[in-house]
Amino acid sequence: MLGAIGGFGGLFALDTAAYQQPVLVASADGVGTKLKLAFLTGRHSTVGEDLVNHCVNDIAVLGAEPLFFLDYLGTGKLEPHVFTDIIKGFARGCAANRCTLIGGETAQMPGFYQAGEYDVSGTIVGVVEKSRMLNGQKSVRRGDAVIGIASSGLHTNGYSLLRRLFAWASLDSTPAPLNRPLADALLVPHRSYLPVLEPVLRHPALKALVHITGGGLVDNLPRVLPKGVRAVVRLGSWPVPPLFQLVRDLVAMPDVELYRTLNMGVGMVMVVDRDGVVNEQQTGKYVHSWQDFVFLPEVLDAFVALKRADTPTYIVTNQGGVGRGFLSAASLDDIHDRMVQIIRSAGGRVDALIVQRVCARGNIPGGMRDVFGGDADVTDGGDPRAAHMIRRGDQLADFVIAL
């Protein structure tokens, strides 16, 4: 980034030496009526993060990595604490995605907005090597496999329906089967898929990516398919999160409309070459995706890089799901158990499980030690290798599980 804060324009120097044919990819979006919940609850700290992550995902489907982001905030009267919370969200989202917050615009327009309300939008610019651009309409073929990656919640779509549906309920209530107050479930930030996708963006088996936004699986998946090719999605092949179960029980909508309005637990889809895919019926519990990756339906996004079976194997994982309430410690224990089974069934040996603690509530489940017995060294976030491997993608990390 060049220039100073307060300039008439943002400056960014692209390292053209790092690319042979760099292609800039831009996208703009907003948060939509999810903002109404922010107004009702007085919670504004996740709005900026929602917006940045949404934009990052939109350019990721073309294979691009983010360079810089610009924000826009319009309101009738600027409330300093609200402004600060929103900007902190922008900064947090940009930092997490290694994207420069290069500038933006804040507009006060008295009489234009209702008191206490505002609107936000953002523009992102990323870059991709021309030869690595993803274009499913040219590369997807009949017989390719479709893999779903878990959403963190509603993301930024379906809120017009949800606000009407839950108008009767207190946002502080916890209706079954939720395990958290309704407001918390509805305001979970839109997930960024960049950390999960980066290891596979350049893999030749990856044909296309689909960001599941407005229109859901029904309308978004066909956008990357060539004419004459349809995608078959098996309902029930992934765990539908509690919030979506609650909505399904309360609303009288055909499945096709429900899956068009909401992401139903899948926020990103990969279309990959089927070569090397092992049919789920053959393995019982797991779907082995293409030759170099393993996919666990129980987690949806725990697919990891494999290496030669006769070399030491190190697993790097974290416990963010436990800290955020998405996973119980027992579930995490079971995931690691099954991960080890996969490695060993492939002829590999497990030499270490390094747990990177990413939240205050994360504790290492004792049962994990029983999984490995005496042939593995179980360490916690105190091992400096853990943070190093997660941050740098060091070769020592043979398996990376993002929870």
Short mmCIF file of C-alpha atoms in Angstrom, two decimals:
data_model
loop_
_atom_site.label_atom_id
_atom_site.label_comp_id
_atom_site.label_asym_id
_atom_site.label_seq_id
_atom_site.Cartn_x
_atom_site.Cartn_y
_atom_site.Cartn_z
CA MET A 1 0.00 0.00 0.00
CA LEU A 2 1.24 3.47 -0.87
CA GLY A 3 0.07 6.89 0.23
CA ALA A 4 -1.41 8.15 3.49
CA ILE A 5 -4.79 8.00 5.18
CA GLY A 6 -7.17 10.71 3.96
CA GLY A 7 -6.08 10.84 0.35
CA PHE A 8 -8.46 11.17 -2.57
CA GLY A 9 -7.61 7.67 -3.75
CA GLY A 10 -5.95 4.51 -2.52
CA LEU A 11 -2.64 3.37 -3.98
CA PHE A 12 -1.42 -0.20 -4.31
CA ALA A 13 1.76 -1.41 -6.00
CA LEU A 14 1.26 -4.85 -7.57
CA ASP A 15 4.31 -7.10 -7.57
CA THR A 16 4.14 -7.92 -11.28
CA ALA A 17 7.37 -9.92 -11.07
CA ALA A 18 5.45 -12.60 -9.15
CA TYR A 19 3.19 -13.28 -12.15
CA GLN A 20 3.64 -14.08 -15.81
CA GLN A 21 0.19 -12.84 -16.87
CA PRO A 22 -1.55 -11.31 -13.87
CA VAL A 23 -5.32 -10.82 -14.18
CA LEU A 24 -7.08 -8.49 -11.76
CA VAL A 25 -10.41 -9.72 -10.40
CA ALA A 26 -12.87 -7.27 -8.78
CA SER A 27 -16.15 -7.68 -6.96
CA ALA A 28 -18.55 -5.47 -4.99
CA ASP A 29 -21.27 -6.46 -2.55
CA GLY A 30 -23.27 -5.52 0.54
CA VAL A 31 -24.52 -7.24 3.69
CA GLY A 32 -28.23 -6.92 2.88
CA THR A 33 -31.02 -7.17 5.43
CA LYS A 34 -28.75 -8.90 7.95
CA LEU A 35 -28.06 -5.30 8.95
CA LYS A 36 -31.59 -5.12 10.42
CA LEU A 37 -30.49 -7.64 13.07
CA ALA A 38 -27.44 -5.55 13.83
CA PHE A 39 -29.74 -2.57 14.40
CA LEU A 40 -32.10 -4.58 16.61
CA THR A 41 -29.37 -6.12 18.76
CA GLY A 42 -26.94 -3.21 18.79
CA ARG A 43 -24.19 -5.57 17.60
CA HIS A 44 -22.16 -4.00 14.83
CA SER A 45 -18.74 -5.62 15.25
CA THR A 46 -19.31 -8.45 12.75
CA VAL A 47 -20.80 -6.40 9.91
CA GLY A 48 -17.46 -5.45 8.38
CA GLU A 49 -16.16 -8.99 8.67
CA ASP A 50 -19.29 -10.30 6.94
CA LEU A 51 -18.69 -8.00 4.01
CA VAL A 52 -14.96 -8.64 3.57
CA ASN A 53 -15.35 -12.41 3.75
CA HIS A 54 -18.24 -12.40 1.28
CA CYS A 55 -16.16 -10.43 -1.23
CA VAL A 56 -13.08 -12.64 -0.69
CA ASN A 57 -15.17 -15.73 -1.44
CA ASP A 58 -16.63 -14.19 -4.59
CA ILE A 59 -13.23 -13.67 -6.19
CA ALA A 60 -11.87 -16.97 -4.87
CA VAL A 61 -14.24 -18.87 -7.17
CA LEU A 62 -12.19 -17.50 -10.08
CA GLY A 63 -8.98 -18.66 -8.42
CA ALA A 64 -8.01 -15.17 -7.24
CA GLU A 65 -6.38 -14.16 -3.98
CA PRO A 66 -7.26 -10.75 -2.50
CA LEU A 67 -5.03 -7.69 -2.82
CA PHE A 68 -7.02 -4.77 -1.40
CA PHE A 69 -10.46 -3.76 -0.19
CA LEU A 70 -12.42 -0.48 -0.10
CA ASP A 71 -15.44 0.09 2.12
CA TYR A 72 -18.46 2.38 1.97
CA LEU A 73 -20.63 3.41 4.92
CA GLY A 74 -23.71 5.57 4.48
CA THR A 75 -25.84 6.84 7.39
CA GLY A 76 -28.03 9.71 8.49
CA LYS A 77 -25.97 10.55 11.55
CA LEU A 78 -22.62 8.98 12.36
CA GLU A 79 -22.52 7.33 15.79
CA PRO A 80 -18.84 7.09 16.84
CA HIS A 81 -19.13 3.74 18.67
CA VAL A 82 -21.04 2.16 15.78
CA PHE A 83 -18.54 3.52 13.26
CA THR A 84 -15.64 2.15 15.34
CA ASP A 85 -17.20 -1.32 15.59
CA ILE A 86 -17.85 -1.50 11.85
CA ILE A 87 -14.33 -0.36 10.92
CA LYS A 88 -12.83 -2.84 13.37
CA GLY A 89 -14.77 -5.56 11.56
CA PHE A 90 -13.40 -4.41 8.21
CA ALA A 91 -9.86 -4.38 9.61
CA ARG A 92 -10.24 -7.78 11.25
CA GLY A 93 -11.59 -9.34 8.05
CA CYS A 94 -8.86 -7.81 5.91
CA ALA A 95 -6.11 -8.92 8.29
CA ALA A 96 -7.43 -12.48 8.41
CA ASN A 97 -7.47 -12.65 4.60
CA ARG A 98 -4.12 -10.87 4.13
CA CYS A 99 -5.92 -8.12 2.24
CA THR A 100 -5.04 -4.42 2.51
CA LEU A 101 -7.80 -2.06 3.65
CA ILE A 102 -6.77 0.64 1.23
CA GLY A 103 -9.48 3.23 1.81
CA GLY A 104 -13.18 3.91 1.65
CA GLU A 105 -15.96 6.45 1.93
CA THR A 106 -18.16 7.49 4.84
CA ALA A 107 -21.23 9.53 3.93
CA GLN A 108 -23.57 11.31 6.35
CA MET A 109 -26.92 12.07 4.70
CA PRO A 110 -29.41 13.52 7.22
CA GLY A 111 -33.00 12.52 6.49
CA PHE A 112 -32.05 9.75 4.05
CA TYR A 113 -31.86 6.87 6.54
CA GLN A 114 -34.01 5.93 9.52
CA ALA A 115 -32.50 6.93 12.86
CA GLY A 116 -29.92 4.40 14.01
CA GLU A 117 -29.65 2.75 10.62
CA TYR A 118 -26.93 2.65 7.97
CA ASP A 119 -25.83 0.71 4.92
CA VAL A 120 -22.44 -0.71 4.02
CA SER A 121 -20.88 -2.00 0.84
CA GLY A 122 -17.42 -3.02 -0.18
CA THR A 123 -15.24 -3.49 -3.23
CA ILE A 124 -12.41 -5.99 -3.42
CA VAL A 125 -9.65 -6.42 -5.98
CA GLY A 126 -7.60 -9.60 -6.24
CA VAL A 127 -5.22 -11.21 -8.67
CA VAL A 128 -4.87 -14.56 -10.39
CA GLU A 129 -2.37 -15.95 -12.85
CA LYS A 130 -4.19 -16.11 -16.19
CA SER A 131 -3.27 -19.76 -16.72
CA ARG A 132 -4.77 -20.65 -13.32
CA MET A 133 -8.13 -18.95 -13.69
CA LEU A 134 -11.03 -21.25 -12.84
CA ASN A 135 -13.74 -21.52 -15.48
CA GLY A 136 -16.09 -24.40 -14.86
CA GLN A 137 -18.02 -23.80 -18.09
CA LYS A 138 -14.88 -24.80 -19.99
CA SER A 139 -13.40 -27.44 -17.67
CA VAL A 140 -16.26 -29.29 -15.94
CA ARG A 141 -17.19 -32.62 -17.52
CA ARG A 142 -19.87 -35.24 -16.97
CA GLY A 143 -18.82 -37.52 -14.11
CA ASP A 144 -16.89 -34.90 -12.12
CA ALA A 145 -17.44 -34.95 -8.36
CA VAL A 146 -19.15 -32.24 -6.30
CA ILE A 147 -17.79 -31.58 -2.79
CA GLY A 148 -19.46 -29.27 -0.28
CA ILE A 149 -17.62 -27.16 2.29
CA ALA A 150 -19.45 -26.24 5.48
CA SER A 151 -20.93 -22.80 6.05
CA SER A 152 -20.60 -21.07 9.41
CA GLY A 153 -24.30 -20.17 9.41
CA LEU A 154 -26.68 -18.16 7.26
CA HIS A 155 -23.81 -16.01 5.97
CA THR A 156 -25.55 -12.97 4.39
CA ASN A 157 -28.57 -14.48 2.68
CA GLY A 158 -32.13 -15.36 3.65
CA TYR A 159 -32.57 -12.70 6.31
CA SER A 160 -35.72 -11.18 4.86
CA LEU A 161 -37.42 -14.56 5.36
CA LEU A 162 -35.78 -15.22 8.73
CA ARG A 163 -36.73 -11.85 10.22
CA ARG A 164 -40.39 -12.55 9.45
CA LEU A 165 -40.15 -16.16 10.57
CA PHE A 166 -38.69 -15.28 13.97
CA ALA A 167 -40.70 -12.11 14.58
CA TRP A 168 -42.57 -14.00 17.33
CA ALA A 169 -39.42 -15.05 19.18
CA SER A 170 -37.13 -13.23 21.57
CA LEU A 171 -33.66 -12.94 20.10
CA ASP A 172 -32.33 -13.88 23.54
CA SER A 173 -34.24 -17.18 23.53
CA THR A 174 -32.72 -20.54 22.61
CA PRO A 175 -35.36 -22.54 20.74
CA ALA A 176 -34.57 -26.22 20.17
CA PRO A 177 -32.48 -27.57 18.54
CA LEU A 178 -30.22 -24.49 18.91
CA ASN A 179 -27.48 -24.56 21.53
CA ARG A 180 -27.05 -20.80 21.63
CA PRO A 181 -29.34 -17.74 21.75
CA LEU A 182 -31.15 -17.00 18.51
CA ALA A 183 -29.35 -13.68 18.04
CA ASP A 184 -25.97 -15.39 18.31
CA ALA A 185 -26.95 -18.01 15.73
CA LEU A 186 -28.30 -15.43 13.30
CA LEU A 187 -25.31 -13.09 13.56
CA VAL A 188 -22.50 -15.63 13.09
CA PRO A 189 -20.11 -13.95 10.62
CA HIS A 190 -19.96 -15.00 6.99
CA ARG A 191 -17.11 -17.45 6.68
CA SER A 192 -14.03 -16.81 4.56
CA TYR A 193 -13.05 -19.92 2.63
CA LEU A 194 -9.62 -18.63 1.63
CA PRO A 195 -7.69 -20.54 4.35
CA VAL A 196 -9.41 -23.78 3.30
CA LEU A 197 -9.11 -23.22 -0.45
CA GLU A 198 -5.54 -21.94 -0.70
CA PRO A 199 -3.95 -25.43 -0.54
CA VAL A 200 -6.08 -26.63 -3.46
CA LEU A 201 -6.47 -23.58 -5.72
CA ARG A 202 -3.60 -24.70 -7.93
CA HIS A 203 -4.37 -28.40 -7.88
CA PRO A 204 -5.06 -29.67 -11.42
CA ALA A 205 -8.03 -31.75 -10.21
CA LEU A 206 -9.95 -28.63 -9.15
CA LYS A 207 -12.35 -27.69 -11.96
CA ALA A 208 -14.60 -25.04 -10.42
CA LEU A 209 -15.68 -23.31 -7.23
CA VAL A 210 -19.15 -22.05 -6.34
CA HIS A 211 -19.90 -19.52 -3.60
CA ILE A 212 -23.35 -20.41 -2.26
CA THR A 213 -24.99 -17.01 -1.81
CA GLY A 214 -28.42 -15.72 -2.88
CA GLY A 215 -30.13 -18.48 -4.83
CA GLY A 216 -28.54 -21.23 -2.75
CA LEU A 217 -27.33 -24.49 -4.23
CA VAL A 218 -30.25 -24.50 -6.66
CA ASP A 219 -29.32 -21.34 -8.57
CA ASN A 220 -25.56 -21.00 -7.94
CA LEU A 221 -24.20 -24.42 -8.85
CA PRO A 222 -25.51 -24.27 -12.45
CA ARG A 223 -23.58 -21.01 -12.98
CA VAL A 224 -20.30 -22.93 -13.38
CA LEU A 225 -21.63 -25.82 -15.46
CA PRO A 226 -21.37 -26.14 -19.26
CA LYS A 227 -24.54 -26.42 -21.32
CA GLY A 228 -26.02 -29.88 -21.13
CA VAL A 229 -24.38 -30.75 -17.79
CA ARG A 230 -26.38 -31.00 -14.58
CA ALA A 231 -25.17 -31.44 -11.01
CA VAL A 232 -26.72 -34.11 -8.78
CA VAL A 233 -26.70 -33.15 -5.09
CA ARG A 234 -27.63 -35.86 -2.61
CA LEU A 235 -29.70 -34.32 0.18
CA GLY A 236 -28.78 -35.93 3.46
CA SER A 237 -25.13 -36.42 2.48
CA TRP A 238 -24.05 -33.67 4.90
CA PRO A 239 -25.21 -32.75 8.43
CA VAL A 240 -27.74 -29.90 8.32
CA PRO A 241 -26.86 -27.47 11.18
CA PRO A 242 -29.43 -26.84 13.95
CA LEU A 243 -30.46 -23.37 12.75
CA PHE A 244 -31.42 -24.73 9.34
CA GLN A 245 -33.24 -27.64 10.97
CA LEU A 246 -35.27 -25.14 12.98
CA VAL A 247 -36.14 -23.11 9.89
CA ARG A 248 -37.13 -26.24 7.98
CA ASP A 249 -39.46 -27.27 10.83
CA LEU A 250 -41.10 -23.83 11.05
CA VAL A 251 -41.56 -22.78 7.46
CA ALA A 252 -43.91 -24.37 4.94
CA MET A 253 -41.67 -24.37 1.88
CA PRO A 254 -40.86 -27.03 -0.71
CA ASP A 255 -37.29 -28.32 -0.43
CA VAL A 256 -36.32 -26.71 -3.72
CA GLU A 257 -37.32 -23.26 -2.41
CA LEU A 258 -35.64 -23.84 0.94
CA TYR A 259 -32.37 -24.79 -0.76
CA ARG A 260 -32.75 -21.79 -3.07
CA THR A 261 -33.24 -19.33 -0.18
CA LEU A 262 -30.67 -20.65 2.33
CA ASN A 263 -27.28 -22.32 2.04
CA MET A 264 -28.51 -25.16 4.33
CA GLY A 265 -25.04 -25.73 5.77
CA VAL A 266 -22.96 -25.65 2.59
CA GLY A 267 -21.31 -22.31 1.80
CA MET A 268 -18.81 -23.27 -0.89
CA VAL A 269 -18.75 -26.08 -3.44
CA MET A 270 -15.79 -27.60 -5.26
CA VAL A 271 -16.19 -29.43 -8.54
CA VAL A 272 -13.27 -31.83 -8.98
CA ASP A 273 -12.05 -34.48 -11.37
CA ARG A 274 -13.57 -37.80 -10.33
CA ASP A 275 -10.38 -39.76 -11.10
CA GLY A 276 -9.25 -41.33 -7.84
CA VAL A 277 -12.52 -40.70 -6.03
CA VAL A 278 -13.57 -43.61 -3.85
CA ASN A 279 -17.31 -44.14 -3.67
CA GLU A 280 -18.74 -43.48 -0.22
CA GLN A 281 -20.52 -46.84 -0.25
CA GLN A 282 -17.16 -48.59 -0.56
CA THR A 283 -15.66 -46.92 2.49
CA GLY A 284 -18.77 -46.67 4.66
CA LYS A 285 -17.75 -43.53 6.51
CA TYR A 286 -15.49 -41.52 4.26
CA VAL A 287 -15.31 -40.09 0.80
CA HIS A 288 -11.74 -40.07 -0.52
CA SER A 289 -11.63 -37.32 -3.08
CA TRP A 290 -8.97 -37.06 -5.77
CA GLN A 291 -5.62 -38.72 -5.32
CA ASP A 292 -3.95 -36.11 -3.13
CA PHE A 293 -6.83 -35.13 -0.85
CA VAL A 294 -9.10 -36.66 1.75
CA PHE A 295 -12.58 -35.38 2.49
CA LEU A 296 -14.46 -36.07 5.75
CA PRO A 297 -18.22 -35.50 5.43
CA GLU A 298 -18.51 -35.09 9.21
CA VAL A 299 -16.49 -31.87 9.06
CA LEU A 300 -17.04 -31.01 5.36
CA ASP A 301 -13.92 -28.88 5.17
CA ALA A 302 -11.28 -31.17 6.68
CA PHE A 303 -9.59 -32.21 3.46
CA VAL A 304 -5.85 -32.41 3.69
CA ALA A 305 -2.71 -32.99 1.65
CA LEU A 306 -1.32 -36.55 1.51
CA LYS A 307 2.31 -37.51 1.05
CA ARG A 308 4.32 -40.71 0.65
CA ALA A 309 3.24 -43.42 3.07
CA ASP A 310 6.78 -44.33 4.11
CA THR A 311 7.64 -40.87 5.45
CA PRO A 312 6.80 -39.40 8.89
CA THR A 313 3.32 -37.94 9.14
CA TYR A 314 2.42 -34.84 11.11
CA ILE A 315 -1.11 -33.55 11.62
CA VAL A 316 -1.75 -29.90 12.40
CA THR A 317 -5.20 -29.06 13.65
CA ASN A 318 -6.98 -26.47 15.74
CA GLN A 319 -9.95 -26.36 18.05
CA GLY A 320 -11.74 -23.29 16.77
CA GLY A 321 -14.92 -25.30 16.27
CA VAL A 322 -14.97 -26.26 19.94
CA GLY A 323 -14.37 -22.69 21.05
CA ARG A 324 -17.13 -21.34 18.81
CA GLY A 325 -19.58 -24.01 19.89
CA PHE A 326 -19.74 -25.77 16.52
CA LEU A 327 -18.13 -28.97 17.85
CA SER A 328 -18.04 -30.74 21.18
CA ALA A 329 -14.72 -31.96 22.53
CA ALA A 330 -15.99 -35.52 21.99
CA SER A 331 -16.73 -34.76 18.33
CA LEU A 332 -13.25 -33.35 17.86
CA ASP A 333 -11.82 -36.46 19.50
CA ASP A 334 -13.79 -38.64 17.08
CA ILE A 335 -12.63 -36.61 14.07
CA HIS A 336 -8.99 -37.13 14.99
CA ASP A 337 -9.63 -40.82 15.60
CA ARG A 338 -11.11 -41.24 12.12
CA MET A 339 -8.35 -39.15 10.56
CA VAL A 340 -5.75 -41.51 11.98
CA GLN A 341 -7.71 -44.53 10.73
CA ILE A 342 -7.62 -43.11 7.20
CA ILE A 343 -3.88 -42.48 7.32
CA ARG A 344 -3.12 -45.93 8.70
CA SER A 345 -5.46 -47.68 6.27
CA ALA A 346 -3.51 -46.00 3.45
CA GLY A 347 -0.29 -47.49 4.84
CA GLY A 348 0.93 -44.32 6.52
CA ARG A 349 2.10 -43.96 10.08
CA VAL A 350 1.09 -41.20 12.47
CA ASP A 351 4.09 -39.61 14.11
CA ALA A 352 2.57 -36.57 15.79
CA LEU A 353 -0.63 -34.70 16.32
CA ILE A 354 0.03 -31.03 17.02
CA VAL A 355 -2.96 -29.19 18.40
CA GLN A 356 -2.96 -25.47 17.82
CA ARG A 357 -5.21 -23.80 20.35
CA VAL A 358 -6.96 -20.82 18.78
CA CYS A 359 -9.44 -19.89 21.49
CA ALA A 360 -9.57 -19.47 25.23
CA ARG A 361 -12.05 -22.31 25.70
CA GLY A 362 -10.08 -24.83 23.64
CA ASN A 363 -8.81 -27.75 25.72
CA ILE A 364 -7.16 -30.89 24.44
CA PRO A 365 -9.61 -33.80 24.85
CA GLY A 366 -7.89 -36.49 26.87
CA GLY A 367 -9.25 -39.23 24.64
CA MET A 368 -7.08 -37.99 21.79
CA ARG A 369 -4.08 -39.46 23.55
CA ASP A 370 -5.79 -42.85 23.59
CA VAL A 371 -6.21 -42.67 19.81
CA PHE A 372 -2.47 -42.63 19.22
CA GLY A 373 -1.29 -44.84 22.08
CA GLY A 374 2.46 -44.83 22.46
CA ASP A 375 3.44 -44.19 18.85
CA ALA A 376 2.67 -40.48 18.74
CA ASP A 377 3.62 -37.35 20.56
CA VAL A 378 0.57 -35.25 21.44
CA THR A 379 1.47 -31.64 22.10
CA ASP A 380 -0.50 -28.43 22.49
CA GLY A 381 -0.21 -24.89 21.23
CA GLY A 382 2.99 -24.50 23.25
CA ASP A 383 4.87 -26.29 20.50
CA PRO A 384 6.17 -23.48 18.26
CA ARG A 385 6.01 -25.78 15.24
CA ALA A 386 2.21 -25.65 15.34
CA ALA A 387 1.80 -21.91 14.78
CA HIS A 388 4.69 -21.93 12.29
CA MET A 389 3.21 -24.70 10.20
CA ILE A 390 -0.28 -23.25 10.17
CA ARG A 391 1.00 -19.81 9.28
CA ARG A 392 3.59 -20.80 6.70
CA GLY A 393 2.21 -24.08 5.37
CA ASP A 394 5.56 -25.66 6.20
CA GLN A 395 6.23 -29.05 4.61
CA LEU A 396 6.39 -30.57 8.07
CA ALA A 397 2.58 -30.22 8.19
CA ASP A 398 1.41 -33.21 6.18
CA PHE A 399 -2.21 -32.89 7.31
CA VAL A 400 -3.94 -29.61 8.09
CA ILE A 401 -7.43 -29.78 9.56
CA ALA A 402 -9.36 -26.50 9.89
CA LEU A 403 -12.19 -26.77 12.41
#
